[in-house]
Backbone as CSV, one residue per row, in Angstrom:
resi,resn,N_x,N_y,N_z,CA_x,CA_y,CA_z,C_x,C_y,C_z
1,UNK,98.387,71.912,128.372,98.196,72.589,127.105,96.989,71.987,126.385
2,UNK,96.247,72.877,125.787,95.074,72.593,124.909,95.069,71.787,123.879
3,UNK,94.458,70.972,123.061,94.794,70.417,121.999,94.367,71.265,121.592
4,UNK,95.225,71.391,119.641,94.018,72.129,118.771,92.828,71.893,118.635
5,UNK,92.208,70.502,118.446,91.057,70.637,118.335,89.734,71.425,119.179
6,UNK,90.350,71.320,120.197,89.808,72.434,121.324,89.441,73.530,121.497
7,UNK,90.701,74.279,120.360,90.016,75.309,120.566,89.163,76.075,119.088
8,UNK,88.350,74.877,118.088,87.518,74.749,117.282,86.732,74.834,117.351
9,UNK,86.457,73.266,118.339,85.345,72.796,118.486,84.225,73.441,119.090
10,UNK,84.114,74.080,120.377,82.938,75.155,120.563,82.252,76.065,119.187
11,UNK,83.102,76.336,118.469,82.896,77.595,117.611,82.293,76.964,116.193
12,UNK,82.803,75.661,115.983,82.010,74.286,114.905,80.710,73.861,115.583
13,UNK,80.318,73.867,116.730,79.445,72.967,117.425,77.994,74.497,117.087
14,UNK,79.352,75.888,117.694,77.422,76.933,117.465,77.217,76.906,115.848
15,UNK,78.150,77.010,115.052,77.696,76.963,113.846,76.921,75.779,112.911
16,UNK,77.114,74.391,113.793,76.170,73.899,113.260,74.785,73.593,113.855
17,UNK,75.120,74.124,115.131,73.370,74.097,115.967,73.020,75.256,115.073
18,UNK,72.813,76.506,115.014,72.592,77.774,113.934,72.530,77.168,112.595
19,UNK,73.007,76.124,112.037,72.431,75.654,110.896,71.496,74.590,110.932
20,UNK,71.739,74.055,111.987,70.280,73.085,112.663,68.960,74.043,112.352
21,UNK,69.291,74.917,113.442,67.994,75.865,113.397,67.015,76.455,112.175
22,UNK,68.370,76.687,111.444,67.844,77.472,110.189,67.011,76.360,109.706
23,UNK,68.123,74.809,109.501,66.996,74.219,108.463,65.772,73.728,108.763
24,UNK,65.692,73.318,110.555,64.764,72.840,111.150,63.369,74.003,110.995
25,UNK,63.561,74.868,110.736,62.715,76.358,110.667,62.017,76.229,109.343
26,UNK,62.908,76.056,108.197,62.634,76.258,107.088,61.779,74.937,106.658
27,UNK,62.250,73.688,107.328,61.296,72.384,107.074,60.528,72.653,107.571
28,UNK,59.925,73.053,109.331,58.834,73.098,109.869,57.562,74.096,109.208
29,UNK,57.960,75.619,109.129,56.902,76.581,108.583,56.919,76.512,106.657
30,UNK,57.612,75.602,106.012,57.971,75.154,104.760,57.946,76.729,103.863
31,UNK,59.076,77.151,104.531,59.433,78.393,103.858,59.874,78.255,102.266
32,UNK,59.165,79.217,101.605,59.709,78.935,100.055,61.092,78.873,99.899
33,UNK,61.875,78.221,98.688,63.217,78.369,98.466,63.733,79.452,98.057
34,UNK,62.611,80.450,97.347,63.466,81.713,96.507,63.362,82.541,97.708
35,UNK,62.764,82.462,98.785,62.661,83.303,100.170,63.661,83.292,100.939
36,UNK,63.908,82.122,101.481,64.874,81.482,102.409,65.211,80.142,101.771
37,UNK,66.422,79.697,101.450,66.394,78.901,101.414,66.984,77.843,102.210
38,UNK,66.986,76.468,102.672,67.466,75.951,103.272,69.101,75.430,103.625
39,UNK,69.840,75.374,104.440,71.373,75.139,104.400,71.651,73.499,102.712
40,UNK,71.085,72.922,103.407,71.093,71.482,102.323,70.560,72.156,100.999
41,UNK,69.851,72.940,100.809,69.194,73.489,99.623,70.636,74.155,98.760
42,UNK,71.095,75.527,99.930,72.475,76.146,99.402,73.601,75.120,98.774
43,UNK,73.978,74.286,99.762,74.922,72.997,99.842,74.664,72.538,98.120
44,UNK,73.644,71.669,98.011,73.489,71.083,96.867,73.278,71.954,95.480
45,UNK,72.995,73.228,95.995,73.405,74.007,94.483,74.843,74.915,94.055
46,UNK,75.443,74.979,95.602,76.861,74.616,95.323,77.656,73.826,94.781
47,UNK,77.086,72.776,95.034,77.620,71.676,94.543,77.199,71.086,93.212
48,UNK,75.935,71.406,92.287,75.934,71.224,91.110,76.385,72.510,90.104
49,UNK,76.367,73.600,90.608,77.065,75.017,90.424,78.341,74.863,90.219
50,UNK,78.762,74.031,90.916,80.649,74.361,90.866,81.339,75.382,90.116
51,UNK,80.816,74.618,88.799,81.935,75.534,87.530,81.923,76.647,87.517
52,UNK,80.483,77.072,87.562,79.982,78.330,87.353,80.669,79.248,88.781
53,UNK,80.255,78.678,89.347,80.605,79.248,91.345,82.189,79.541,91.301
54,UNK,82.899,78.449,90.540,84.919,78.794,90.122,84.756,79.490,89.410
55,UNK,84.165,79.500,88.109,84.048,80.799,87.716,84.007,82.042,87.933
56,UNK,83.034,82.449,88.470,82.444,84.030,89.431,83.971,83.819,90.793
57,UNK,84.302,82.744,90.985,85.320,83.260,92.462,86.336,83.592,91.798
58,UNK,86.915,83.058,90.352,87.913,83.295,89.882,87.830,84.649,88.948
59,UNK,87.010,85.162,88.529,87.151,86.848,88.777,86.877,87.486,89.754
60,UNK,85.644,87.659,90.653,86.034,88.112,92.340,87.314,88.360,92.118
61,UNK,88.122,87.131,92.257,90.017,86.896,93.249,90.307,88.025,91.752
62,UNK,89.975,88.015,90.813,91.067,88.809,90.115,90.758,90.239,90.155
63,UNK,89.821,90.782,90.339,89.146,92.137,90.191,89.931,92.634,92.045
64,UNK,90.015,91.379,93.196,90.274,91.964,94.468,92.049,91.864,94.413
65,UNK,92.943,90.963,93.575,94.155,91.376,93.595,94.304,92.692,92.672
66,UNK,93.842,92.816,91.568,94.213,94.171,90.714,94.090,95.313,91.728
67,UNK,92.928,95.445,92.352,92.299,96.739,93.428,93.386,96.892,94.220
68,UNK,94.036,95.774,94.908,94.952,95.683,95.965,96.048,96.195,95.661
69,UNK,96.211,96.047,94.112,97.673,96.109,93.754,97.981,97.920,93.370
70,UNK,96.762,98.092,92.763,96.767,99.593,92.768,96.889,100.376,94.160
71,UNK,95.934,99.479,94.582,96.095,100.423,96.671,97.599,100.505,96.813
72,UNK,98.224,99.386,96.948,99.390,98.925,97.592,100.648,99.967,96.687
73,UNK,100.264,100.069,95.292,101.197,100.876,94.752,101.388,102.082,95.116
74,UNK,99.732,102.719,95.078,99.543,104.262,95.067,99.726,104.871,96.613
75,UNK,99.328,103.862,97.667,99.325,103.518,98.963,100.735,104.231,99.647
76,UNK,101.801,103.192,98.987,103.121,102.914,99.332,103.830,104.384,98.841
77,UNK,103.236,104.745,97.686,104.117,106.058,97.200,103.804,107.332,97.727
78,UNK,102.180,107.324,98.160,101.922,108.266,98.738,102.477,108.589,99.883
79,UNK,102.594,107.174,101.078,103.151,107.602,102.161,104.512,107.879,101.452
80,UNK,104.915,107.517,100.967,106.379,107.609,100.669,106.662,109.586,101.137
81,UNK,105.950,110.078,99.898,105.996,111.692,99.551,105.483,111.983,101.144
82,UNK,104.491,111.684,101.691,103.811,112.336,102.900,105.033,112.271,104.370
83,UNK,105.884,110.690,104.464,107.299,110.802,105.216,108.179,111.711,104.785
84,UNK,108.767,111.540,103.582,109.361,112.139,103.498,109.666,113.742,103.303
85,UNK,108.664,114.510,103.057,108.425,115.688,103.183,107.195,116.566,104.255
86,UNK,107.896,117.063,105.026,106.921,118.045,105.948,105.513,118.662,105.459
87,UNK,106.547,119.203,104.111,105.421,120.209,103.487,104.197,119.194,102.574
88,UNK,104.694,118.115,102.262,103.689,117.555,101.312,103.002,116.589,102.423
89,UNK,103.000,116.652,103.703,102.464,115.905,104.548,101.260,116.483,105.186
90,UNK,101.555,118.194,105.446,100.805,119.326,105.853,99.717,119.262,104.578
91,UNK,100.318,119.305,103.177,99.238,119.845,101.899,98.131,118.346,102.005
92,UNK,98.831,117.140,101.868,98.040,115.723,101.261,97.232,114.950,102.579
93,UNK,97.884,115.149,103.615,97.295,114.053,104.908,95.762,114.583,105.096
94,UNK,95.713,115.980,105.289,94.187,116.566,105.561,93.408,115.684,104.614
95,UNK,93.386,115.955,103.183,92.515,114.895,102.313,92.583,113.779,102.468
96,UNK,93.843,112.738,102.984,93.550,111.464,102.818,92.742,111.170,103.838
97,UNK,92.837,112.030,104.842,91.534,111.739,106.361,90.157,112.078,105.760
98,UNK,90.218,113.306,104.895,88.760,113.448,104.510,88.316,112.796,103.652
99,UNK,89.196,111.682,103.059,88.408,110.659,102.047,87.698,109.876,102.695
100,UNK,88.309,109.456,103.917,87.615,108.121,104.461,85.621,108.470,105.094
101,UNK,85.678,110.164,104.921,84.539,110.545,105.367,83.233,110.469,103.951
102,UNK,83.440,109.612,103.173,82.443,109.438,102.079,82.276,108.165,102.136
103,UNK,81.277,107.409,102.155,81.418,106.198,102.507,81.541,105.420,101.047
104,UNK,81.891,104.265,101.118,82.106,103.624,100.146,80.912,103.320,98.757
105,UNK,79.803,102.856,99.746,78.532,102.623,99.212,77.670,103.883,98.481
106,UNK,78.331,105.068,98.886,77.728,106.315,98.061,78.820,106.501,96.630
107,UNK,80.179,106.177,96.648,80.877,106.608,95.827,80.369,105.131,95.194
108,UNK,80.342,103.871,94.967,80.619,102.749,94.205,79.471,103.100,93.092
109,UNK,78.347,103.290,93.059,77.055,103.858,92.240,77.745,104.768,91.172
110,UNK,78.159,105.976,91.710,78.429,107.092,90.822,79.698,106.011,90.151
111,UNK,80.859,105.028,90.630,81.370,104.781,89.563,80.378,103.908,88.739
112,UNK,79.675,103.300,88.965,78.636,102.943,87.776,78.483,103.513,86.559
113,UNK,77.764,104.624,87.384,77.426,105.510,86.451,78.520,106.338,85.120
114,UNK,79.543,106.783,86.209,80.255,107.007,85.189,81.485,106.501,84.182
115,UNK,81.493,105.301,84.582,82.322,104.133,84.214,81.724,103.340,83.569
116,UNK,80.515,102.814,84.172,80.238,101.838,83.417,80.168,100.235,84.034
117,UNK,79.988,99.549,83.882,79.984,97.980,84.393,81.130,97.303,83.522
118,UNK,81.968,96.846,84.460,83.286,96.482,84.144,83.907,95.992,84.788
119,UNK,85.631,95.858,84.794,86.292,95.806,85.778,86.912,96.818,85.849
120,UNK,86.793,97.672,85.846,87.565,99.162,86.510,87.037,99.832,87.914
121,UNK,85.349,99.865,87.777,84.749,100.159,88.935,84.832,99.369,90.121
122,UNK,84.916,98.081,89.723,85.182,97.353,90.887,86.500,97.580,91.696
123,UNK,87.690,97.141,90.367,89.002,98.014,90.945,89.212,99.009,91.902
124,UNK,88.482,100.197,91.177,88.842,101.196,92.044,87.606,101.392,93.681
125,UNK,86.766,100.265,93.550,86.147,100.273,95.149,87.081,99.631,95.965
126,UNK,87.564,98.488,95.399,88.871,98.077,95.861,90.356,98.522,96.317
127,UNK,90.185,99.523,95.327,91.420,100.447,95.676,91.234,101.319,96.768
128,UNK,90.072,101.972,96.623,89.673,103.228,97.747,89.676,102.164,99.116
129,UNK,89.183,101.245,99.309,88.668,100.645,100.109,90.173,100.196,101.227
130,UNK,90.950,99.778,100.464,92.451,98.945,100.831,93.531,100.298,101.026
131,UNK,93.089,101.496,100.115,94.060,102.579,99.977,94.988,103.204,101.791
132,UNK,93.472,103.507,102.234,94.068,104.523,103.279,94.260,103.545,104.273
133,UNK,93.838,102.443,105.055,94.842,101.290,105.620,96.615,101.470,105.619
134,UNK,96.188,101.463,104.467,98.177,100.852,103.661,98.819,102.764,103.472
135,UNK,98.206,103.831,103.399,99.090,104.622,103.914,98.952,105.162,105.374
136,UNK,97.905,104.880,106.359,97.620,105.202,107.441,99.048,104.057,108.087
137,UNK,98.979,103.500,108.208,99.926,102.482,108.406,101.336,102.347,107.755
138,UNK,101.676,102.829,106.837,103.206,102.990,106.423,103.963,104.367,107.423
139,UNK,102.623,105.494,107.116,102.519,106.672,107.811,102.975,106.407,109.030
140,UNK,101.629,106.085,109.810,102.320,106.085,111.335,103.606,105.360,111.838
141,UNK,103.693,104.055,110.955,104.715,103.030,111.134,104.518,101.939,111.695
């Protein structure tokens, strides 16, 4: 049997030759910082960033549980109606397949636009995004 570490270590070893590279690249042709910047460059403004960086992750995490929670609600009830009835499975399933045919990145703009910059737009990219997963999957079973 394998140790765990085993089966890491290959997959730690390319990611830090690939960060070798990068920085060895960026020291040699002395690529600007606002261009590329270097791994140790990122690192250390992570690291004087912190607060700010918990900050921005700690809305991220809240804007991606709200989205989820709406998916998961609206998700769960929809399949609900779409199992349990023939007829509302025939009327609603056609659209929930033809939603997934708009891509995300064309609808997130127009909520801009008509929303506004907030947390609602984000929500609901979140929602659309997590939605048909969670009834494609209650659906089939």
């Amino acid at each position: 049997m394998k140790s765990a570490s085993s089966s890491w270590l290959p997959a730690l070893a390319i990611i830090l030759f690939l960060l070798a590279i990068w920085e060895g690249y960026v020291r040699i042709f002395d690529v600007q910082k606002w261009l590329l910047p270097s791994p140790t460059v990122i690192a250390a403004t992570m690291v004087d960033d912190a607060a700010l960086l918990s900050r921005h992750t700690w809305v991220t995490l809240t804007e991606v549980l709200i989205g989820f929670g709406v998916a998961l609600a609206s998700g769960v009830a929809l399949a609900s109606l779409i199992v349990f009835s023939r007829t509302l499975e025939r009327a609603i399933y056609p659209f929930v397949i033809a939603s997934q045919t708009i891509p995300i990145i064309v609808v997130a703009p127009l909520l801009l636009i008509w929303i506004g910059y907030g947390l609602a737009p984000k929500v609901i990219v979140v929602a659309l995004i997590a939605f048909f997963p969670i009834v494609m999957n209650m659906v089939d079973g």
